[in-house]
mmCIF file of N, CA, C and O in Angstrom:
data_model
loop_
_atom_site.group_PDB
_atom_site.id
_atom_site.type_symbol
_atom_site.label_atom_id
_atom_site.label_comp_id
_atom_site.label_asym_id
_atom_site.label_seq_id
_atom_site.Cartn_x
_atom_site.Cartn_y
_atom_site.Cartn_z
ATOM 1 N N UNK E 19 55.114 96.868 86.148
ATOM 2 C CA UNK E 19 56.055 95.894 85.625
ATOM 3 C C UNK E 19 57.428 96.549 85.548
ATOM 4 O O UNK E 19 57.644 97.625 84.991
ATOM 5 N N UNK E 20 58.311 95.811 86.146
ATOM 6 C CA UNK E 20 59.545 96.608 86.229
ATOM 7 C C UNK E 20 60.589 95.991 84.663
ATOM 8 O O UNK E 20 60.514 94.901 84.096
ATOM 9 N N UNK E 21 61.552 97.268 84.327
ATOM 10 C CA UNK E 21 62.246 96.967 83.400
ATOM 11 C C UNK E 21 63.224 95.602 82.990
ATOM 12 O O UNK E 21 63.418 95.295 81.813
ATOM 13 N N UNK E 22 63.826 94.808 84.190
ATOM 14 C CA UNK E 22 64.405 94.164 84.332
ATOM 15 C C UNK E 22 64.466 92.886 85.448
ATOM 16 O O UNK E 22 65.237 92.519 86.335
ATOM 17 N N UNK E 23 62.869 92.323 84.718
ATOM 18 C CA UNK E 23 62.062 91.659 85.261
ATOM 19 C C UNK E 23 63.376 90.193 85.911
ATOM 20 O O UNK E 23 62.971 89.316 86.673
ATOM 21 N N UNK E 24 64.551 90.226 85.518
ATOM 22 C CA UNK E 24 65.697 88.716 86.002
ATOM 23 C C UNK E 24 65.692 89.350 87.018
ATOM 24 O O UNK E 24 65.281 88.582 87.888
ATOM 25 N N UNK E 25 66.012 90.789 87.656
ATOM 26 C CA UNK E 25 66.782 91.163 88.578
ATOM 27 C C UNK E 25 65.173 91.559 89.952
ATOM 28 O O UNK E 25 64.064 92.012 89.671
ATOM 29 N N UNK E 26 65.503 91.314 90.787
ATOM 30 C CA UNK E 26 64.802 91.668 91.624
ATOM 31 C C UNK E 26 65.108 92.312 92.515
ATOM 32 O O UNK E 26 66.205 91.874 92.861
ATOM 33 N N UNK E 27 64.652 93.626 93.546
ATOM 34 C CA UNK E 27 65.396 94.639 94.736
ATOM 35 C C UNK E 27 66.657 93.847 95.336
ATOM 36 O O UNK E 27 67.826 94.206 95.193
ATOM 37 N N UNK E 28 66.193 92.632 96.079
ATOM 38 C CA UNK E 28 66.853 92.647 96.644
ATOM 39 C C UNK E 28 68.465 91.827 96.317
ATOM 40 O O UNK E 28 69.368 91.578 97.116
ATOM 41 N N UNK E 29 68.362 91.498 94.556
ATOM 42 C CA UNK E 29 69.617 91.213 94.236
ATOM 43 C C UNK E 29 70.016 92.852 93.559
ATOM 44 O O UNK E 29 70.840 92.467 92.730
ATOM 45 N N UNK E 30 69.988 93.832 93.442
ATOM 46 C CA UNK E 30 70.419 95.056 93.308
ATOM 47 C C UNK E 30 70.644 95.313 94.572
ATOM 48 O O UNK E 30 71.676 95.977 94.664
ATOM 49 N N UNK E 31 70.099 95.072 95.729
ATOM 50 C CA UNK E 31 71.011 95.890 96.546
ATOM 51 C C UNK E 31 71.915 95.202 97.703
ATOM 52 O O UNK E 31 72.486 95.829 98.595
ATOM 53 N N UNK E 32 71.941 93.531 97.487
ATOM 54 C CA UNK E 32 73.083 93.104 97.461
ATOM 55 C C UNK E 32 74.565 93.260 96.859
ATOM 56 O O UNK E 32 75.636 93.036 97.423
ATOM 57 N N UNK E 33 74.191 93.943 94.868
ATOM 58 C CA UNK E 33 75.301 94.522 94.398
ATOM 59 C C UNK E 33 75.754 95.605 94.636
ATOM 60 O O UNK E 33 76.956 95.729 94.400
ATOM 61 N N UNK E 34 75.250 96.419 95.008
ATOM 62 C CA UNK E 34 75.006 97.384 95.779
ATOM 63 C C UNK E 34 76.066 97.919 96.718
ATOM 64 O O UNK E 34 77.028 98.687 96.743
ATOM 65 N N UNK E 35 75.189 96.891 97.664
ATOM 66 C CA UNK E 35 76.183 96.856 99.185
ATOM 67 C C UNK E 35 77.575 96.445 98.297
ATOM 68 O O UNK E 35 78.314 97.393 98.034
ATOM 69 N N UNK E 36 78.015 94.993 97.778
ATOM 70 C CA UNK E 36 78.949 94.360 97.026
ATOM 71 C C UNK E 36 80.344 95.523 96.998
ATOM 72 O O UNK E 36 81.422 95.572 97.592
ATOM 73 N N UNK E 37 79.713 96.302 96.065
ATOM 74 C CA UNK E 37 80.181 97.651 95.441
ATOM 75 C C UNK E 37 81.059 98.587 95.966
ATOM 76 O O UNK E 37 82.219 98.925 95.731
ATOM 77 N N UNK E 38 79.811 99.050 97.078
ATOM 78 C CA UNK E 38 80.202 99.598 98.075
ATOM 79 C C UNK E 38 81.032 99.565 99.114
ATOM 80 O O UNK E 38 81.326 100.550 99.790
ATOM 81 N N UNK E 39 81.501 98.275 99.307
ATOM 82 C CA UNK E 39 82.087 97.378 99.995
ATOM 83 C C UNK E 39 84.064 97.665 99.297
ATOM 84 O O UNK E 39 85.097 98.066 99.834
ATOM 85 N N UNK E 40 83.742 97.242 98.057
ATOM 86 C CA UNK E 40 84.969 97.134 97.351
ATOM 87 C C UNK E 40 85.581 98.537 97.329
ATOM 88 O O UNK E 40 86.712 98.848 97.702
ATOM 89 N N UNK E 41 84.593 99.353 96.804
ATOM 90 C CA UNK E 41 85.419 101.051 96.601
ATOM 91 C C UNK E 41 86.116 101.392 98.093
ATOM 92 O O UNK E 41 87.255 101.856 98.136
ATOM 93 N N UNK E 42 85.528 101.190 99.018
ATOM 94 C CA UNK E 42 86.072 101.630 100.615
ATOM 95 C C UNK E 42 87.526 100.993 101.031
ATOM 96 O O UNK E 42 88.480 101.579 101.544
ATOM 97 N N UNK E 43 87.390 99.445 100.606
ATOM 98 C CA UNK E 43 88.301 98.955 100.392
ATOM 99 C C UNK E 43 89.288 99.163 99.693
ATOM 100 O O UNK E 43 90.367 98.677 100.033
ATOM 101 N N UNK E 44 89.179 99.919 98.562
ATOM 102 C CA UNK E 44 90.212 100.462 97.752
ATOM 103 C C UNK E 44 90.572 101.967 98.230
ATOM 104 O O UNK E 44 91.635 102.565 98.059
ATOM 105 N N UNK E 45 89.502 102.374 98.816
ATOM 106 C CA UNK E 45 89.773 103.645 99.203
ATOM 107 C C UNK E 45 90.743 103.753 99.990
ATOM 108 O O UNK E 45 91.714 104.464 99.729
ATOM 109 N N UNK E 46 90.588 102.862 101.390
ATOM 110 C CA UNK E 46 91.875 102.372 101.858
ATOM 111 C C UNK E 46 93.238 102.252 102.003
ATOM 112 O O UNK E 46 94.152 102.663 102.718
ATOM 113 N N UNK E 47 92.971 101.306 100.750
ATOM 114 C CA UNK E 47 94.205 101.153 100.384
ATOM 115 C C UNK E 47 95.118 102.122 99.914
ATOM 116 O O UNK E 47 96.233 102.280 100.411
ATOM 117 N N UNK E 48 94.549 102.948 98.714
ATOM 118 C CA UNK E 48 95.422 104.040 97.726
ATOM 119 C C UNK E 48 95.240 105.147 98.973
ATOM 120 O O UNK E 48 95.408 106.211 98.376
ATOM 121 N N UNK E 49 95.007 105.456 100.274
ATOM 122 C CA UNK E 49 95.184 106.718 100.867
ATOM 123 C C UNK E 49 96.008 107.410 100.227
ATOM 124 O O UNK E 49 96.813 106.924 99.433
ATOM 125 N N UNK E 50 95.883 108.963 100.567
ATOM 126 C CA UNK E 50 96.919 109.846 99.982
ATOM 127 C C UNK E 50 98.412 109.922 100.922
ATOM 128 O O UNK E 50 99.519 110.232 100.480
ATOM 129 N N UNK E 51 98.061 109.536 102.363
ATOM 130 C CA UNK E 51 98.588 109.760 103.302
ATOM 131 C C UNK E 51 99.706 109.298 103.650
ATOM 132 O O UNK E 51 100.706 109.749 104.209
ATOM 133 N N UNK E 52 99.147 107.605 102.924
ATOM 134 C CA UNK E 52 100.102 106.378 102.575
ATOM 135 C C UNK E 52 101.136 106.882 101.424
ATOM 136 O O UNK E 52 102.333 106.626 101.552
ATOM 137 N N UNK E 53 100.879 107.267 100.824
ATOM 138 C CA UNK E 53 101.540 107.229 99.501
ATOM 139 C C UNK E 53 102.293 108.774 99.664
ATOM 140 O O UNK E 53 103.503 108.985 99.583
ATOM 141 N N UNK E 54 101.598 109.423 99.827
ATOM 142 C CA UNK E 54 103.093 110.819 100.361
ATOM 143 C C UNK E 54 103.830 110.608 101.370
ATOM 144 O O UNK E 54 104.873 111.239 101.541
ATOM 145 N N UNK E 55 103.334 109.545 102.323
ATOM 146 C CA UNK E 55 104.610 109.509 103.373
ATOM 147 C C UNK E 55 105.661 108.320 103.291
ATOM 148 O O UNK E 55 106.686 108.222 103.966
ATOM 149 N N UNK E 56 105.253 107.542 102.441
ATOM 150 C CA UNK E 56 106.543 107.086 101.613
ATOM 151 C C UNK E 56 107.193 107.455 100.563
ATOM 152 O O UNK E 56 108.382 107.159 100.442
ATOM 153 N N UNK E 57 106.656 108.024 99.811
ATOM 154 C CA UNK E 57 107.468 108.360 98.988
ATOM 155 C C UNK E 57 108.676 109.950 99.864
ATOM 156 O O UNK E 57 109.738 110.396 99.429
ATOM 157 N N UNK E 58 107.944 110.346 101.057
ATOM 158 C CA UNK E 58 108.752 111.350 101.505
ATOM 159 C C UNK E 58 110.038 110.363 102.781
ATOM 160 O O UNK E 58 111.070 110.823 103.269
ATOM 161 N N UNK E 59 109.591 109.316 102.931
ATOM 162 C CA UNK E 59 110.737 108.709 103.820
ATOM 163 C C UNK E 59 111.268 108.214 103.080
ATOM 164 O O UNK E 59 112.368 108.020 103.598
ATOM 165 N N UNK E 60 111.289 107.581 101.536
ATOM 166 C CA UNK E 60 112.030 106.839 100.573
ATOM 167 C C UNK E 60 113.455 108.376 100.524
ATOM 168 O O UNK E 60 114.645 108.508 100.810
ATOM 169 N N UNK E 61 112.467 109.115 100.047
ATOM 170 C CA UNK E 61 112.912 110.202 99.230
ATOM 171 C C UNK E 61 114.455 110.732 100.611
ATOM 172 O O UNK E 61 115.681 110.766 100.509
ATOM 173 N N UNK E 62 113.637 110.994 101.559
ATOM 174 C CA UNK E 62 114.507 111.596 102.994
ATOM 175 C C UNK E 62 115.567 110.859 103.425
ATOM 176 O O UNK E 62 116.525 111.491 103.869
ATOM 177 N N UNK E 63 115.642 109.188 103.389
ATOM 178 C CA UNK E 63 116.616 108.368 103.227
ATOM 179 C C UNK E 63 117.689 108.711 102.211
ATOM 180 O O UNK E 63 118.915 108.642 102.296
ATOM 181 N N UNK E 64 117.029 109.032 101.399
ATOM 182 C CA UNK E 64 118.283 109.051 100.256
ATOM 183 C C UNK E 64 119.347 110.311 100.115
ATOM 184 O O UNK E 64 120.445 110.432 99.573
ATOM 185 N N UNK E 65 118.453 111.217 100.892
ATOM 186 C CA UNK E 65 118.818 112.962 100.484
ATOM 187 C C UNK E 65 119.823 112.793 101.706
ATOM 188 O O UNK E 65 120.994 113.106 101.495
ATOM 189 N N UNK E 66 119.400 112.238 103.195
ATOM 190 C CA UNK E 66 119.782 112.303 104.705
ATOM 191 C C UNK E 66 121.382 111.141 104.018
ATOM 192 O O UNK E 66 122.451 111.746 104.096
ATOM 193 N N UNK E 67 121.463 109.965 103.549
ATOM 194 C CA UNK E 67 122.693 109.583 103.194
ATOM 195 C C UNK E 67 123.508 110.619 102.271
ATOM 196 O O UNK E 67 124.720 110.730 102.456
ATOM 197 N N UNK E 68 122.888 111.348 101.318
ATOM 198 C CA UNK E 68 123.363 112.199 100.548
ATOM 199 C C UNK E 68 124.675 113.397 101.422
ATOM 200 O O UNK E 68 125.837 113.801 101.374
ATOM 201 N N UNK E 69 123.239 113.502 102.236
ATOM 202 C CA UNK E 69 124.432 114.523 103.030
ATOM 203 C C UNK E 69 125.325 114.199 104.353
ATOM 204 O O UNK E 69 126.071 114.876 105.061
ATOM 205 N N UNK E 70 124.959 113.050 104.350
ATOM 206 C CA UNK E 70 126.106 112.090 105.550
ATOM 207 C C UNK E 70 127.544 112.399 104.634
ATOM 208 O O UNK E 70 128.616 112.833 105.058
ATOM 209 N N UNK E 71 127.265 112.113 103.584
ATOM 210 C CA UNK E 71 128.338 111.497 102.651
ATOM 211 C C UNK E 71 129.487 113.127 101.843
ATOM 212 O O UNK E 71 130.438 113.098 101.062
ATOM 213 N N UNK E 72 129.032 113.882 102.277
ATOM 214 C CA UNK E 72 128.831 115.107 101.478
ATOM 215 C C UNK E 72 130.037 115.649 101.612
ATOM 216 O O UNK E 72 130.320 115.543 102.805
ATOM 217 N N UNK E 73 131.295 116.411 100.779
ATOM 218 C CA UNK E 73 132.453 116.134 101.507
ATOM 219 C C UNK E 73 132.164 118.121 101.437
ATOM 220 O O UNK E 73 131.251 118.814 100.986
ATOM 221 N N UNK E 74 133.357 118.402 102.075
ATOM 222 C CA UNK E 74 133.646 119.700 102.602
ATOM 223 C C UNK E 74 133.300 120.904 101.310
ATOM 224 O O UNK E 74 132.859 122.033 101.525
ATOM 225 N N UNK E 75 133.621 120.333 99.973
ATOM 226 C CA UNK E 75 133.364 121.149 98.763
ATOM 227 C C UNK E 75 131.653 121.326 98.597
ATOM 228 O O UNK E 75 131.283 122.425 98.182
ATOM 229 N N UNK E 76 131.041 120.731 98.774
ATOM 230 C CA UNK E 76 129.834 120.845 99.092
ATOM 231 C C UNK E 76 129.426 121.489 99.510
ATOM 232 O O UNK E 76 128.844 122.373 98.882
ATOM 233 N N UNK E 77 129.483 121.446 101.185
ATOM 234 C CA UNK E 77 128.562 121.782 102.232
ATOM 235 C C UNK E 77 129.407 123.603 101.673
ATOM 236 O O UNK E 77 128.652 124.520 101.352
ATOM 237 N N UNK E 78 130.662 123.765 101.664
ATOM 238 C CA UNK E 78 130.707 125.582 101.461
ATOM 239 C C UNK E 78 130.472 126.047 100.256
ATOM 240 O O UNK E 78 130.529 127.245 99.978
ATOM 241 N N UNK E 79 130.205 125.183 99.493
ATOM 242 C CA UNK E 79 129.052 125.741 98.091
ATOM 243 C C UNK E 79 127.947 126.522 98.691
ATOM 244 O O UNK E 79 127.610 127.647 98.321
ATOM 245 N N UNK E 80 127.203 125.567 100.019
ATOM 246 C CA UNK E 80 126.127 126.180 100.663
ATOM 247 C C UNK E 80 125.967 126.938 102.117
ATOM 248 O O UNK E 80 125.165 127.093 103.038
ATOM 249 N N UNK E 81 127.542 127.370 101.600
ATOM 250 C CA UNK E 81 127.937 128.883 102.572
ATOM 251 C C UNK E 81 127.680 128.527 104.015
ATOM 252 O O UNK E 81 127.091 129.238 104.829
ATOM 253 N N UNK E 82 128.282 127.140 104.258
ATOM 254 C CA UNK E 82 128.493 125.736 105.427
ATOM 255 C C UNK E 82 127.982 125.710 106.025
ATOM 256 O O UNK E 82 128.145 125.975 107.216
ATOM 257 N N UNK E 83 126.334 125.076 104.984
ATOM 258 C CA UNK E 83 124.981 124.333 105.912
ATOM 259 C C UNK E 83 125.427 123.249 105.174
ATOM 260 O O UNK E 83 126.239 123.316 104.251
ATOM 261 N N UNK E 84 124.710 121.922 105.730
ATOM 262 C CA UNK E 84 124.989 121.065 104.907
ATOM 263 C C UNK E 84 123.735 120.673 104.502
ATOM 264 O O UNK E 84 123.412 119.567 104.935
ATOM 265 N N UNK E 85 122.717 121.374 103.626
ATOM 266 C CA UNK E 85 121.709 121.020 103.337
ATOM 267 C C UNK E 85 120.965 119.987 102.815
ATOM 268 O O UNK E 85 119.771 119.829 103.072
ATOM 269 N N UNK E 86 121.810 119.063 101.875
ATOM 270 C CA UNK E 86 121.284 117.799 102.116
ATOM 271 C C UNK E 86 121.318 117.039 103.451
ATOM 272 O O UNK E 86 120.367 116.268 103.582
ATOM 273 N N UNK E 87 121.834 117.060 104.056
ATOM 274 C CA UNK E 87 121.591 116.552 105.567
ATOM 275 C C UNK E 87 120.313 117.413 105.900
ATOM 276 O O UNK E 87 119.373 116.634 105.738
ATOM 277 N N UNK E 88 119.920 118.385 106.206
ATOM 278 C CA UNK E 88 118.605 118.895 106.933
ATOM 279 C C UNK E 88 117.655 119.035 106.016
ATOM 280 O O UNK E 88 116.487 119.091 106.403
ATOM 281 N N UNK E 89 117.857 119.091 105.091
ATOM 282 C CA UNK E 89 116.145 118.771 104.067
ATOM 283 C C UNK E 89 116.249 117.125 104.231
ATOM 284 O O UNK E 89 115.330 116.534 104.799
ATOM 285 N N UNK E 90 117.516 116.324 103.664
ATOM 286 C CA UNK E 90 116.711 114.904 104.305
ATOM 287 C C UNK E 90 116.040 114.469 105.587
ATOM 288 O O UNK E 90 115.024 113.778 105.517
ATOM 289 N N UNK E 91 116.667 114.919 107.040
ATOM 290 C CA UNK E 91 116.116 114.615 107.977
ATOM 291 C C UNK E 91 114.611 115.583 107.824
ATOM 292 O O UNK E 91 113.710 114.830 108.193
ATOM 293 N N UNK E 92 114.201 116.521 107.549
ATOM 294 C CA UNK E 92 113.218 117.377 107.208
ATOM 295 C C UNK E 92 112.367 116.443 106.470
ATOM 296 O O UNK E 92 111.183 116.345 106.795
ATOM 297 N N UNK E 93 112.737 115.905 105.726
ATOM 298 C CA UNK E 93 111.535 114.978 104.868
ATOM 299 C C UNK E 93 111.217 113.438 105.113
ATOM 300 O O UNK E 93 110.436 112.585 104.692
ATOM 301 N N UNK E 94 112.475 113.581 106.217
ATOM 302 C CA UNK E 94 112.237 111.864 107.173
ATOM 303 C C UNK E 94 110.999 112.383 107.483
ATOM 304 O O UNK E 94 110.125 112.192 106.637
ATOM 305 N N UNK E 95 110.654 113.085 108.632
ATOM 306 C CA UNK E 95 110.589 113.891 109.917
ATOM 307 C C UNK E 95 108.820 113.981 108.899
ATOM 308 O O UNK E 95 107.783 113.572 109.421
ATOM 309 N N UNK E 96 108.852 114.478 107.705
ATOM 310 C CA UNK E 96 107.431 114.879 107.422
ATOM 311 C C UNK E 96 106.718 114.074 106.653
ATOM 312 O O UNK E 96 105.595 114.290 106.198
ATOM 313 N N UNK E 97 107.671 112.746 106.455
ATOM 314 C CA UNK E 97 107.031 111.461 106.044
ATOM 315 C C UNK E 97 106.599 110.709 107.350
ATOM 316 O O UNK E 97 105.422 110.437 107.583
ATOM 317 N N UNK E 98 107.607 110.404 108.158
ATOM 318 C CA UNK E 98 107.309 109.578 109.404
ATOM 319 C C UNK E 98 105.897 110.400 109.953
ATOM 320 O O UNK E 98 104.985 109.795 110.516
ATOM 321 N N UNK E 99 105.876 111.856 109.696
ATOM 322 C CA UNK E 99 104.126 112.342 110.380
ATOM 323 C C UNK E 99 103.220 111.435 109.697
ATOM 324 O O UNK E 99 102.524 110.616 110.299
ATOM 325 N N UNK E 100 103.236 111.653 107.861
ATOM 326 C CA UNK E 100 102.186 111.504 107.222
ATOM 327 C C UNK E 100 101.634 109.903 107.484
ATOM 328 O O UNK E 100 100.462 109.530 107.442
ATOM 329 N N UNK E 101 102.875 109.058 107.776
ATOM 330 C CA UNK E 101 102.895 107.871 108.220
ATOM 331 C C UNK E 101 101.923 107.418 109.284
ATOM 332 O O UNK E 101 101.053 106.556 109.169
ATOM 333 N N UNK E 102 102.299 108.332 110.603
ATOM 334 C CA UNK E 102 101.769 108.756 111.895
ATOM 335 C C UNK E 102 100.111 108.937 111.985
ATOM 336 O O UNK E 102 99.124 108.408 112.498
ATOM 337 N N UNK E 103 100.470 109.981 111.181
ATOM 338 C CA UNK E 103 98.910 110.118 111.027
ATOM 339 C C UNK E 103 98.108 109.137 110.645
ATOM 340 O O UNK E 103 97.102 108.887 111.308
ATOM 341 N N UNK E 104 98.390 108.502 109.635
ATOM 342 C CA UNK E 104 97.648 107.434 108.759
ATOM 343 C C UNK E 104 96.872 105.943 110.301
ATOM 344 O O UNK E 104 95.799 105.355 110.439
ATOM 345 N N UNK E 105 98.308 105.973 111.142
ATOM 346 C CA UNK E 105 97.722 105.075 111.764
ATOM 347 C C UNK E 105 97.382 105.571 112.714
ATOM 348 O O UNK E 105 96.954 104.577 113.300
ATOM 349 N N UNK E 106 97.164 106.676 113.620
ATOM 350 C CA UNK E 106 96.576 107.330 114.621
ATOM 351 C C UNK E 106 95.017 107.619 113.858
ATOM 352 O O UNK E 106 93.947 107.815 114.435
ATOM 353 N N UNK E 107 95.163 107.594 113.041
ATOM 354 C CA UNK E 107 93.256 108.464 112.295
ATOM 355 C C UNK E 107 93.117 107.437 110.980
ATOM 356 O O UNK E 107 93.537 107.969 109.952
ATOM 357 N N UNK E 108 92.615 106.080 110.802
ATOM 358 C CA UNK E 108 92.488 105.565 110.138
ATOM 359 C C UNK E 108 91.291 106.153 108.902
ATOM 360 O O UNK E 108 90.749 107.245 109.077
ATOM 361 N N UNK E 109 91.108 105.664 108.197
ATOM 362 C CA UNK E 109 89.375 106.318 107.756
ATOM 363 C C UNK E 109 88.838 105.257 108.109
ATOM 364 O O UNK E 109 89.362 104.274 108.632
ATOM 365 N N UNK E 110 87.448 105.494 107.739
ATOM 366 C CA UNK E 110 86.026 105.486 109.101
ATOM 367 C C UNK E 110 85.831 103.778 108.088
ATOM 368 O O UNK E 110 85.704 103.674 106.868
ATOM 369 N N UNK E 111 85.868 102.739 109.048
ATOM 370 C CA UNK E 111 85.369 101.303 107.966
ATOM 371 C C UNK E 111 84.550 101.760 107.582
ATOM 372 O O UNK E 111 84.159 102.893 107.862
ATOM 373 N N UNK E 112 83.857 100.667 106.509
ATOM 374 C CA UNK E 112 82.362 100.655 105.923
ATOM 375 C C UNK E 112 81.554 100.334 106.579
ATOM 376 O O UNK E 112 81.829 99.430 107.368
ATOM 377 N N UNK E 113 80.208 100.884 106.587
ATOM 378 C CA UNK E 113 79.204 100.501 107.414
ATOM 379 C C UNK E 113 78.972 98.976 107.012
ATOM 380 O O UNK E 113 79.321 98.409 105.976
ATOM 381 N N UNK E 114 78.206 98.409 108.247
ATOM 382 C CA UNK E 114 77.706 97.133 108.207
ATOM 383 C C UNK E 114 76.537 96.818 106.726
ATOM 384 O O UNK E 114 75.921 97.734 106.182
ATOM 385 N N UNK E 115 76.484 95.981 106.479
ATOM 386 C CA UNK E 115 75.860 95.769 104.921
ATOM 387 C C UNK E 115 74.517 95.421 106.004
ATOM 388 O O UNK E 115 74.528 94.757 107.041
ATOM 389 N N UNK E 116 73.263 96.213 105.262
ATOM 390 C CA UNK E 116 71.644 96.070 105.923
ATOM 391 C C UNK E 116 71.729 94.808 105.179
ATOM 392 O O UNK E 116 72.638 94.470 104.420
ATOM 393 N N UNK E 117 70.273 93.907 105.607
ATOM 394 C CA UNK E 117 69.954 93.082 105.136
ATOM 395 C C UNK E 117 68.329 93.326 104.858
ATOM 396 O O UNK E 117 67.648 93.647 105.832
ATOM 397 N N UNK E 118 67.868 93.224 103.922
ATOM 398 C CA UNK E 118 66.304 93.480 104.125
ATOM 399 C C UNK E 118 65.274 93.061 105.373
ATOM 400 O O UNK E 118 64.276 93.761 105.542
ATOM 401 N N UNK E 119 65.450 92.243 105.997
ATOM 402 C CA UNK E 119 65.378 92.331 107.583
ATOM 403 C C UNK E 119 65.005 93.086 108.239
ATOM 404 O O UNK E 119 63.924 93.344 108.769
ATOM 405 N N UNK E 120 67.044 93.943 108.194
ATOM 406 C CA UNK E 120 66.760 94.773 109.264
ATOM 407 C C UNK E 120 66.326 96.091 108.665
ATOM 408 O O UNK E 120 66.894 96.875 109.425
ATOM 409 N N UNK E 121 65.755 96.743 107.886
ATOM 410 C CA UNK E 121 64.938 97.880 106.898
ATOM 411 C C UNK E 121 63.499 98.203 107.500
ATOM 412 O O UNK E 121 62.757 99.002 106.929
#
């Protein structure tokens, strides 16, 4: 006699699958890959205008590099990868949901 005589196998492993289904889906979504390579092209936009804009007192503060210009394009450059990557190497879908059937 099983503990939870309402529920029967095969509505547990419909929730199951359900479940399983949703986390992948979320997994998805929140990638890490996603989310560091925008926040590094948000970020690289802002630094890369920074140093468009940057007047001469600046850039020989930094002994005349103009380093906000090349760390922003630098963090375009390593967001647009993380970006890259994300859609060249997706993660792996979820497997097909069994059906007691096919078991």
């Amino acid at each position: 006699m099983s503990e939870h005589p309402e529920y029967s196998e095969d509505d547990v492993l419909r929730e199951v699958t359900e479940l399983e289904g949703k986390s992948a889906t979320a997994a998805r979504l929140f990638d890490i890959r996603r989310i560091i390579g925008s926040l590094f092209v948000v970020y690289g936009v802002i630094v890369t205008i920074v140093g468009l804009t940057d007047d001469e007192a600046a850039i020989e503060k930094a002994e005349g590099v103009n380093i906000n210009l090349w760390t922003g394009l630098g963090m375009l450059l390593l967001g647009l990868f993380f970006l890259a990557w994300l859609k060249l190497r997706p993660t792996a879908p979820p497997p097909p949901p069994e059906t007691p059937d096919q078991q």
